[in-house]
Amino acid sequence: MDDNKNDMFLGASPLIFQRAEELRKKLTEAEKKLWEVLKNKKLAGFKFRRQHPILKFILDLYCHEAKLGIELDGEVHNSKGQKFYDDDRTQILKEFGITILRFKNDEIFDDIERVKQAILTELEN
């Protein structure tokens, strides 16, 4: 693997790669809907990956070129413990120069155009 590829995963373990592959086979409905918007470089020519392994984490969607991760939050993310984990994870990824955008599943279903615009705005920065 070249350095750019290694940098793309930041040392993710084979187990994380295996889990990511399993998750790709069972995307949530919100992930499927947003993936339709992002796949095949549909948004401003940026390449996104689904269930991308990085460090010890798996990002729902990731654009390596922009170092942008997108996380979609269902009900489980409303618990105090999960919020703490999410915030900690975001901070760790930020230390590697990765920005995380979070959207609630409802936002994907109710206002996909606003979500697309928010992602595009971040990509252009």
mmCIF file of N, CA and C in Angstrom:
data_model
loop_
_atom_site.group_PDB
_atom_site.id
_atom_site.type_symbol
_atom_site.label_atom_id
_atom_site.label_comp_id
_atom_site.label_asym_id
_atom_site.label_seq_id
_atom_site.Cartn_x
_atom_site.Cartn_y
_atom_site.Cartn_z
ATOM 1 N N MET A 1 0.831 -1.190 0.000
ATOM 2 C CA MET A 1 0.000 0.000 0.000
ATOM 3 C C MET A 1 0.871 1.248 0.000
ATOM 4 N N ASP A 2 0.489 2.248 -0.775
ATOM 5 C CA ASP A 2 1.278 3.481 -0.759
ATOM 6 C C ASP A 2 0.942 4.301 0.479
ATOM 7 N N ASP A 3 1.736 5.342 0.731
ATOM 8 C CA ASP A 3 1.538 6.153 1.934
ATOM 9 C C ASP A 3 0.165 6.797 1.979
ATOM 10 N N ASN A 4 -0.335 7.230 0.821
ATOM 11 C CA ASN A 4 -1.644 7.871 0.789
ATOM 12 C C ASN A 4 -2.728 6.903 1.251
ATOM 13 N N LYS A 5 -2.639 5.641 0.818
ATOM 14 C CA LYS A 5 -3.620 4.635 1.241
ATOM 15 C C LYS A 5 -3.493 4.384 2.737
ATOM 16 N N ASN A 6 -2.264 4.252 3.232
ATOM 17 C CA ASN A 6 -2.072 4.025 4.662
ATOM 18 C C ASN A 6 -2.655 5.177 5.461
ATOM 19 N N ASP A 7 -2.423 6.385 5.000
ATOM 20 C CA ASP A 7 -2.945 7.569 5.665
ATOM 21 C C ASP A 7 -4.481 7.569 5.668
ATOM 22 N N MET A 8 -5.064 6.980 4.644
ATOM 23 C CA MET A 8 -6.514 6.968 4.513
ATOM 24 C C MET A 8 -7.178 6.146 5.622
ATOM 25 N N PHE A 9 -6.475 5.162 6.154
ATOM 26 C CA PHE A 9 -7.048 4.275 7.164
ATOM 27 C C PHE A 9 -6.441 4.484 8.552
ATOM 28 N N LEU A 10 -5.326 5.193 8.621
ATOM 29 C CA LEU A 10 -4.628 5.500 9.877
ATOM 30 C C LEU A 10 -4.465 4.278 10.773
ATOM 31 N N GLY A 11 -4.027 3.174 10.173
ATOM 32 C CA GLY A 11 -3.699 1.984 10.956
ATOM 33 C C GLY A 11 -4.883 1.155 11.420
ATOM 34 N N ALA A 12 -6.017 1.275 10.776
ATOM 35 C CA ALA A 12 -7.176 0.454 11.156
ATOM 36 C C ALA A 12 -6.802 -1.021 11.094
ATOM 37 N N SER A 13 -7.254 -1.787 12.056
ATOM 38 C CA SER A 13 -6.905 -3.208 12.153
ATOM 39 C C SER A 13 -7.732 -4.050 11.174
ATOM 40 N N PRO A 14 -7.259 -5.251 10.889
ATOM 41 C CA PRO A 14 -8.043 -6.150 10.032
ATOM 42 C C PRO A 14 -9.463 -6.391 10.567
ATOM 43 N N LEU A 15 -9.611 -6.423 11.891
ATOM 44 C CA LEU A 15 -10.939 -6.603 12.486
ATOM 45 C C LEU A 15 -11.867 -5.436 12.142
ATOM 46 N N ILE A 16 -11.331 -4.223 12.187
ATOM 47 C CA ILE A 16 -12.130 -3.043 11.841
ATOM 48 C C ILE A 16 -12.523 -3.098 10.361
ATOM 49 N N PHE A 17 -11.600 -3.531 9.506
ATOM 50 C CA PHE A 17 -11.925 -3.683 8.081
ATOM 51 C C PHE A 17 -13.050 -4.706 7.886
ATOM 52 N N GLN A 18 -12.972 -5.797 8.628
ATOM 53 C CA GLN A 18 -14.000 -6.842 8.523
ATOM 54 C C GLN A 18 -15.356 -6.311 8.977
ATOM 55 N N ARG A 19 -15.379 -5.612 10.096
ATOM 56 C CA ARG A 19 -16.638 -5.031 10.594
ATOM 57 C C ARG A 19 -17.208 -4.025 9.600
ATOM 58 N N ALA A 20 -16.338 -3.218 9.006
ATOM 59 C CA ALA A 20 -16.787 -2.221 8.025
ATOM 60 C C ALA A 20 -17.432 -2.913 6.821
ATOM 61 N N GLU A 21 -16.815 -3.996 6.369
ATOM 62 C CA GLU A 21 -17.372 -4.742 5.235
ATOM 63 C C GLU A 21 -18.762 -5.285 5.575
ATOM 64 N N GLU A 22 -18.914 -5.798 6.792
ATOM 65 C CA GLU A 22 -20.221 -6.310 7.229
ATOM 66 C C GLU A 22 -21.256 -5.180 7.276
ATOM 67 N N LEU A 23 -20.853 -4.013 7.781
ATOM 68 C CA LEU A 23 -21.781 -2.882 7.872
ATOM 69 C C LEU A 23 -22.204 -2.377 6.493
ATOM 70 N N ARG A 24 -21.309 -2.463 5.516
ATOM 71 C CA ARG A 24 -21.646 -2.036 4.153
ATOM 72 C C ARG A 24 -22.786 -2.859 3.579
ATOM 73 N N LYS A 25 -22.908 -4.085 4.045
ATOM 74 C CA LYS A 25 -23.957 -4.988 3.548
ATOM 75 C C LYS A 25 -25.314 -4.707 4.182
ATOM 76 N N LYS A 26 -25.338 -3.930 5.253
ATOM 77 C CA LYS A 26 -26.602 -3.662 5.927
ATOM 78 C C LYS A 26 -26.712 -2.189 6.344
ATOM 79 N N LEU A 27 -26.661 -1.327 5.351
ATOM 80 C CA LEU A 27 -26.807 0.105 5.598
ATOM 81 C C LEU A 27 -28.203 0.406 6.138
ATOM 82 N N THR A 28 -28.286 1.430 6.966
ATOM 83 C CA THR A 28 -29.604 1.890 7.422
ATOM 84 C C THR A 28 -30.293 2.602 6.266
ATOM 85 N N GLU A 29 -31.573 2.831 6.398
ATOM 86 C CA GLU A 29 -32.312 3.533 5.340
ATOM 87 C C GLU A 29 -31.764 4.950 5.136
ATOM 88 N N ALA A 30 -31.390 5.619 6.227
ATOM 89 C CA ALA A 30 -30.826 6.972 6.115
ATOM 90 C C ALA A 30 -29.483 6.924 5.382
ATOM 91 N N GLU A 31 -28.647 5.943 5.702
ATOM 92 C CA GLU A 31 -27.366 5.801 5.018
ATOM 93 C C GLU A 31 -27.568 5.545 3.529
ATOM 94 N N LYS A 32 -28.524 4.685 3.205
ATOM 95 C CA LYS A 32 -28.815 4.392 1.793
ATOM 96 C C LYS A 32 -29.232 5.654 1.053
ATOM 97 N N LYS A 33 -30.096 6.462 1.677
ATOM 98 C CA LYS A 33 -30.595 7.671 1.018
ATOM 99 C C LYS A 33 -29.462 8.675 0.786
ATOM 100 N N LEU A 34 -28.628 8.897 1.793
ATOM 101 C CA LEU A 34 -27.532 9.843 1.628
ATOM 102 C C LEU A 34 -26.478 9.285 0.667
ATOM 103 N N TRP A 35 -26.256 7.998 0.681
ATOM 104 C CA TRP A 35 -25.294 7.385 -0.227
ATOM 105 C C TRP A 35 -25.701 7.630 -1.678
ATOM 106 N N GLU A 36 -26.981 7.598 -1.964
ATOM 107 C CA GLU A 36 -27.457 7.864 -3.325
ATOM 108 C C GLU A 36 -27.052 9.273 -3.787
ATOM 109 N N VAL A 37 -26.975 10.193 -2.860
ATOM 110 C CA VAL A 37 -26.601 11.574 -3.162
ATOM 111 C C VAL A 37 -25.089 11.714 -3.374
ATOM 112 N N LEU A 38 -24.313 10.899 -2.666
ATOM 113 C CA LEU A 38 -22.857 11.069 -2.640
ATOM 114 C C LEU A 38 -22.076 10.106 -3.530
ATOM 115 N N LYS A 39 -22.630 8.941 -3.835
ATOM 116 C CA LYS A 39 -21.852 7.929 -4.561
ATOM 117 C C LYS A 39 -21.492 8.387 -5.968
ATOM 118 N N ASN A 40 -20.468 7.763 -6.516
ATOM 119 C CA ASN A 40 -20.003 8.048 -7.882
ATOM 120 C C ASN A 40 -19.645 9.521 -8.107
ATOM 121 N N LYS A 41 -19.119 10.156 -7.053
ATOM 122 C CA LYS A 41 -18.664 11.555 -7.144
ATOM 123 C C LYS A 41 -19.774 12.514 -7.577
ATOM 124 N N LYS A 42 -21.009 12.212 -7.172
ATOM 125 C CA LYS A 42 -22.154 13.042 -7.579
ATOM 126 C C LYS A 42 -22.147 14.440 -6.963
ATOM 127 N N LEU A 43 -21.542 14.587 -5.799
ATOM 128 C CA LEU A 43 -21.552 15.895 -5.141
ATOM 129 C C LEU A 43 -20.220 16.593 -5.394
ATOM 130 N N ALA A 44 -20.228 17.523 -6.328
ATOM 131 C CA ALA A 44 -19.079 18.375 -6.649
ATOM 132 C C ALA A 44 -17.821 17.583 -7.017
ATOM 133 N N GLY A 45 -17.990 16.343 -7.456
ATOM 134 C CA GLY A 45 -16.851 15.548 -7.889
ATOM 135 C C GLY A 45 -16.038 14.913 -6.775
ATOM 136 N N PHE A 46 -16.512 14.984 -5.537
ATOM 137 C CA PHE A 46 -15.781 14.403 -4.412
ATOM 138 C C PHE A 46 -16.137 12.936 -4.237
ATOM 139 N N LYS A 47 -15.118 12.111 -4.001
ATOM 140 C CA LYS A 47 -15.326 10.681 -3.797
ATOM 141 C C LYS A 47 -15.583 10.388 -2.326
ATOM 142 N N PHE A 48 -16.695 9.730 -2.059
ATOM 143 C CA PHE A 48 -17.032 9.286 -0.705
ATOM 144 C C PHE A 48 -16.983 7.772 -0.639
ATOM 145 N N ARG A 49 -16.685 7.283 0.546
ATOM 146 C CA ARG A 49 -16.680 5.844 0.806
ATOM 147 C C ARG A 49 -17.683 5.562 1.915
ATOM 148 N N ARG A 50 -18.347 4.397 1.825
ATOM 149 C CA ARG A 50 -19.292 3.976 2.865
ATOM 150 C C ARG A 50 -18.562 3.149 3.913
ATOM 151 N N GLN A 51 -18.978 3.302 5.160
ATOM 152 C CA GLN A 51 -18.461 2.491 6.254
ATOM 153 C C GLN A 51 -16.943 2.365 6.158
ATOM 154 N N HIS A 52 -16.287 3.501 6.274
ATOM 155 C CA HIS A 52 -14.845 3.588 6.064
ATOM 156 C C HIS A 52 -14.074 3.365 7.370
ATOM 157 N N PRO A 53 -13.174 2.351 7.386
ATOM 158 C CA PRO A 53 -12.362 2.110 8.583
ATOM 159 C C PRO A 53 -11.254 3.147 8.710
ATOM 160 N N ILE A 54 -11.129 3.678 9.909
ATOM 161 C CA ILE A 54 -10.062 4.639 10.179
ATOM 162 C C ILE A 54 -9.750 4.577 11.674
ATOM 163 N N LEU A 55 -8.478 4.399 11.994
ATOM 164 C CA LEU A 55 -8.061 4.140 13.376
ATOM 165 C C LEU A 55 -8.851 2.942 13.894
ATOM 166 N N LYS A 56 -9.533 3.122 15.041
ATOM 167 C CA LYS A 56 -10.351 2.033 15.604
ATOM 168 C C LYS A 56 -11.836 2.266 15.338
ATOM 169 N N PHE A 57 -12.132 3.190 14.432
ATOM 170 C CA PHE A 57 -13.509 3.589 14.161
ATOM 171 C C PHE A 57 -13.952 3.194 12.761
ATOM 172 N N ILE A 58 -15.255 3.272 12.544
ATOM 173 C CA ILE A 58 -15.822 3.103 11.213
ATOM 174 C C ILE A 58 -16.739 4.295 10.980
ATOM 175 N N LEU A 59 -16.374 5.112 10.000
ATOM 176 C CA LEU A 59 -17.173 6.292 9.675
ATOM 177 C C LEU A 59 -18.284 5.898 8.708
ATOM 178 N N ASP A 60 -19.485 6.409 8.927
ATOM 179 C CA ASP A 60 -20.597 6.089 8.031
ATOM 180 C C ASP A 60 -20.240 6.437 6.594
ATOM 181 N N LEU A 61 -19.740 7.640 6.387
ATOM 182 C CA LEU A 61 -19.306 8.093 5.059
ATOM 183 C C LEU A 61 -18.036 8.913 5.237
ATOM 184 N N TYR A 62 -17.128 8.803 4.270
ATOM 185 C CA TYR A 62 -15.857 9.501 4.405
ATOM 186 C C TYR A 62 -15.331 9.934 3.046
ATOM 187 N N CYS A 63 -14.872 11.188 2.988
ATOM 188 C CA CYS A 63 -14.194 11.723 1.812
ATOM 189 C C CYS A 63 -12.752 11.997 2.220
ATOM 190 N N HIS A 64 -11.828 11.172 1.715
ATOM 191 C CA HIS A 64 -10.427 11.317 2.100
ATOM 192 C C HIS A 64 -9.831 12.625 1.580
ATOM 193 N N GLU A 65 -10.168 12.989 0.366
ATOM 194 C CA GLU A 65 -9.629 14.207 -0.245
ATOM 195 C C GLU A 65 -9.903 15.435 0.625
ATOM 196 N N ALA A 66 -11.099 15.501 1.192
ATOM 197 C CA ALA A 66 -11.491 16.646 2.030
ATOM 198 C C ALA A 66 -11.300 16.367 3.520
ATOM 199 N N LYS A 67 -10.878 15.125 3.857
ATOM 200 C CA LYS A 67 -10.776 14.709 5.265
ATOM 201 C C LYS A 67 -12.080 15.033 5.999
ATOM 202 N N LEU A 68 -13.177 14.588 5.391
ATOM 203 C CA LEU A 68 -14.510 14.853 5.921
ATOM 204 C C LEU A 68 -15.244 13.549 6.184
ATOM 205 N N GLY A 69 -15.626 13.352 7.430
ATOM 206 C CA GLY A 69 -16.442 12.214 7.813
ATOM 207 C C GLY A 69 -17.873 12.678 8.056
ATOM 208 N N ILE A 70 -18.815 11.831 7.687
ATOM 209 C CA ILE A 70 -20.226 12.136 7.920
ATOM 210 C C ILE A 70 -20.816 11.002 8.742
ATOM 211 N N GLU A 71 -21.457 11.368 9.825
ATOM 212 C CA GLU A 71 -22.092 10.406 10.713
ATOM 213 C C GLU A 71 -23.588 10.671 10.751
ATOM 214 N N LEU A 72 -24.358 9.604 10.639
ATOM 215 C CA LEU A 72 -25.814 9.697 10.706
ATOM 216 C C LEU A 72 -26.269 9.107 12.031
ATOM 217 N N ASP A 73 -27.043 9.879 12.749
ATOM 218 C CA ASP A 73 -27.418 9.502 14.107
ATOM 219 C C ASP A 73 -28.881 9.111 14.209
ATOM 220 N N GLY A 74 -29.106 7.865 14.605
ATOM 221 C CA GLY A 74 -30.441 7.387 14.930
ATOM 222 C C GLY A 74 -30.712 7.634 16.405
ATOM 223 N N GLU A 75 -31.764 7.026 16.906
ATOM 224 C CA GLU A 75 -32.184 7.224 18.303
ATOM 225 C C GLU A 75 -31.112 6.856 19.319
ATOM 226 N N VAL A 76 -30.304 5.846 19.034
ATOM 227 C CA VAL A 76 -29.293 5.386 19.987
ATOM 228 C C VAL A 76 -28.315 6.511 20.351
ATOM 229 N N HIS A 77 -28.137 7.467 19.458
ATOM 230 C CA HIS A 77 -27.183 8.553 19.705
ATOM 231 C C HIS A 77 -27.721 9.606 20.671
ATOM 232 N N ASN A 78 -28.956 9.441 21.130
ATOM 233 C CA ASN A 78 -29.533 10.390 22.082
ATOM 234 C C ASN A 78 -29.153 10.086 23.530
ATOM 235 N N SER A 79 -28.629 8.898 23.799
ATOM 236 C CA SER A 79 -28.279 8.547 25.175
ATOM 237 C C SER A 79 -27.023 9.306 25.597
ATOM 238 N N LYS A 80 -26.935 9.577 26.896
ATOM 239 C CA LYS A 80 -25.807 10.333 27.437
ATOM 240 C C LYS A 80 -24.471 9.632 27.170
ATOM 241 N N GLY A 81 -24.431 8.317 27.360
ATOM 242 C CA GLY A 81 -23.208 7.558 27.137
ATOM 243 C C GLY A 81 -22.775 7.590 25.681
ATOM 244 N N GLN A 82 -23.736 7.466 24.785
ATOM 245 C CA GLN A 82 -23.414 7.485 23.358
ATOM 246 C C GLN A 82 -22.938 8.865 22.933
ATOM 247 N N LYS A 83 -23.560 9.914 23.476
ATOM 248 C CA LYS A 83 -23.126 11.278 23.150
ATOM 249 C C LYS A 83 -21.685 11.503 23.596
ATOM 250 N N PHE A 84 -21.336 10.998 24.779
ATOM 251 C CA PHE A 84 -19.966 11.122 25.276
ATOM 252 C C PHE A 84 -19.006 10.407 24.321
ATOM 253 N N TYR A 85 -19.354 9.169 23.923
ATOM 254 C CA TYR A 85 -18.520 8.393 23.001
ATOM 255 C C TYR A 85 -18.372 9.139 21.668
ATOM 256 N N ASP A 86 -19.478 9.646 21.137
ATOM 257 C CA ASP A 86 -19.445 10.361 19.857
ATOM 258 C C ASP A 86 -18.548 11.592 19.931
ATOM 259 N N ASP A 87 -18.674 12.343 21.026
ATOM 260 C CA ASP A 87 -17.858 13.556 21.191
ATOM 261 C C ASP A 87 -16.375 13.201 21.306
ATOM 262 N N ASP A 88 -16.069 12.162 22.055
ATOM 263 C CA ASP A 88 -14.686 11.721 22.229
ATOM 264 C C ASP A 88 -14.107 11.273 20.883
ATOM 265 N N ARG A 89 -14.876 10.512 20.156
ATOM 266 C CA ARG A 89 -14.465 10.012 18.834
ATOM 267 C C ARG A 89 -14.208 11.175 17.874
ATOM 268 N N THR A 90 -15.104 12.140 17.879
ATOM 269 C CA THR A 90 -14.954 13.318 17.022
ATOM 270 C C THR A 90 -13.665 14.063 17.368
ATOM 271 N N GLN A 91 -13.382 14.196 18.655
ATOM 272 C CA GLN A 91 -12.173 14.898 19.092
ATOM 273 C C GLN A 91 -10.910 14.155 18.659
ATOM 274 N N ILE A 92 -10.909 12.843 18.776
ATOM 275 C CA ILE A 92 -9.749 12.045 18.350
ATOM 276 C C ILE A 92 -9.527 12.222 16.851
ATOM 277 N N LEU A 93 -10.583 12.128 16.077
ATOM 278 C CA LEU A 93 -10.458 12.271 14.621
ATOM 279 C C LEU A 93 -10.017 13.680 14.240
ATOM 280 N N LYS A 94 -10.478 14.673 14.995
ATOM 281 C CA LYS A 94 -10.084 16.067 14.747
ATOM 282 C C LYS A 94 -8.570 16.232 14.901
ATOM 283 N N GLU A 95 -7.984 15.500 15.841
ATOM 284 C CA GLU A 95 -6.535 15.561 16.051
ATOM 285 C C GLU A 95 -5.774 15.070 14.818
ATOM 286 N N PHE A 96 -6.430 14.292 13.963
ATOM 287 C CA PHE A 96 -5.826 13.814 12.721
ATOM 288 C C PHE A 96 -6.266 14.656 11.525
ATOM 289 N N GLY A 97 -6.886 15.795 11.801
ATOM 290 C CA GLY A 97 -7.284 16.709 10.744
ATOM 291 C C GLY A 97 -8.585 16.343 10.045
ATOM 292 N N ILE A 98 -9.349 15.450 10.658
ATOM 293 C CA ILE A 98 -10.610 15.000 10.062
ATOM 294 C C ILE A 98 -11.777 15.739 10.703
ATOM 295 N N THR A 99 -12.599 16.342 9.866
ATOM 296 C CA THR A 99 -13.804 17.030 10.326
ATOM 297 C C THR A 99 -14.967 16.050 10.271
ATOM 298 N N ILE A 100 -15.813 16.094 11.278
ATOM 299 C CA ILE A 100 -16.990 15.224 11.306
ATOM 300 C C ILE A 100 -18.248 16.085 11.268
ATOM 301 N N LEU A 101 -19.104 15.791 10.310
ATOM 302 C CA LEU A 101 -20.442 16.386 10.267
ATOM 303 C C LEU A 101 -21.422 15.328 10.756
ATOM 304 N N ARG A 102 -22.330 15.728 11.632
ATOM 305 C CA ARG A 102 -23.330 14.795 12.152
ATOM 306 C C ARG A 102 -24.714 15.269 11.718
ATOM 307 N N PHE A 103 -25.514 14.322 11.288
ATOM 308 C CA PHE A 103 -26.906 14.598 10.937
ATOM 309 C C PHE A 103 -27.785 13.549 11.591
ATOM 310 N N LYS A 104 -28.923 13.976 12.057
ATOM 311 C CA LYS A 104 -29.914 13.026 12.563
ATOM 312 C C LYS A 104 -30.575 12.356 11.359
ATOM 313 N N ASN A 105 -30.955 11.109 11.542
ATOM 314 C CA ASN A 105 -31.617 10.389 10.463
ATOM 315 C C ASN A 105 -32.805 11.180 9.915
ATOM 316 N N ASP A 106 -33.574 11.810 10.811
ATOM 317 C CA ASP A 106 -34.744 12.591 10.380
ATOM 318 C C ASP A 106 -34.359 13.695 9.401
ATOM 319 N N GLU A 107 -33.180 14.291 9.589
ATOM 320 C CA GLU A 107 -32.738 15.339 8.673
ATOM 321 C C GLU A 107 -32.549 14.785 7.256
ATOM 322 N N ILE A 108 -32.080 13.566 7.165
ATOM 323 C CA ILE A 108 -31.864 12.937 5.856
ATOM 324 C C ILE A 108 -33.211 12.743 5.150
ATOM 325 N N PHE A 109 -34.189 12.302 5.896
ATOM 326 C CA PHE A 109 -35.506 12.031 5.313
ATOM 327 C C PHE A 109 -36.324 13.300 5.084
ATOM 328 N N ASP A 110 -36.179 14.282 5.979
ATOM 329 C CA ASP A 110 -37.052 15.467 5.928
ATOM 330 C C ASP A 110 -36.494 16.619 5.092
ATOM 331 N N ASP A 111 -35.162 16.713 4.974
ATOM 332 C CA ASP A 111 -34.591 17.859 4.263
ATOM 333 C C ASP A 111 -33.231 17.513 3.659
ATOM 334 N N ILE A 112 -33.218 16.572 2.747
ATOM 335 C CA ILE A 112 -31.970 16.109 2.132
ATOM 336 C C ILE A 112 -31.251 17.243 1.399
ATOM 337 N N GLU A 113 -31.994 18.202 0.867
ATOM 338 C CA GLU A 113 -31.352 19.326 0.165
ATOM 339 C C GLU A 113 -30.527 20.178 1.120
ATOM 340 N N ARG A 114 -31.028 20.406 2.328
ATOM 341 C CA ARG A 114 -30.271 21.174 3.317
ATOM 342 C C ARG A 114 -29.025 20.399 3.736
ATOM 343 N N VAL A 115 -29.160 19.070 3.886
ATOM 344 C CA VAL A 115 -28.013 18.223 4.236
ATOM 345 C C VAL A 115 -26.964 18.296 3.131
ATOM 346 N N LYS A 116 -27.388 18.165 1.889
ATOM 347 C CA LYS A 116 -26.458 18.265 0.755
ATOM 348 C C LYS A 116 -25.730 19.599 0.776
ATOM 349 N N GLN A 117 -26.458 20.679 1.031
ATOM 350 C CA GLN A 117 -25.844 22.005 1.051
ATOM 351 C C GLN A 117 -24.831 22.131 2.186
ATOM 352 N N ALA A 118 -25.149 21.572 3.342
ATOM 353 C CA ALA A 118 -24.219 21.622 4.481
ATOM 354 C C ALA A 118 -22.933 20.855 4.152
ATOM 355 N N ILE A 119 -23.068 19.713 3.507
ATOM 356 C CA ILE A 119 -21.894 18.924 3.115
ATOM 357 C C ILE A 119 -21.086 19.688 2.070
ATOM 358 N N LEU A 120 -21.765 20.234 1.084
ATOM 359 C CA LEU A 120 -21.100 20.994 0.029
ATOM 360 C C LEU A 120 -20.347 22.185 0.597
ATOM 361 N N THR A 121 -20.954 22.884 1.520
ATOM 362 C CA THR A 121 -20.311 24.029 2.176
ATOM 363 C C THR A 121 -19.009 23.595 2.852
ATOM 364 N N GLU A 122 -19.052 22.465 3.554
ATOM 365 C CA GLU A 122 -17.859 21.956 4.231
ATOM 366 C C GLU A 122 -16.798 21.523 3.214
ATOM 367 N N LEU A 123 -17.209 20.906 2.125
ATOM 368 C CA LEU A 123 -16.273 20.466 1.084
ATOM 369 C C LEU A 123 -15.552 21.648 0.442
ATOM 370 N N GLU A 124 -16.245 22.761 0.328
ATOM 371 C CA GLU A 124 -15.683 23.950 -0.329
ATOM 372 C C GLU A 124 -14.765 24.744 0.578
ATOM 373 N N ASN A 125 -14.749 24.434 1.872
ATOM 374 C CA ASN A 125 -13.885 25.163 2.822
ATOM 375 C C ASN A 125 -12.466 24.664 2.797
#
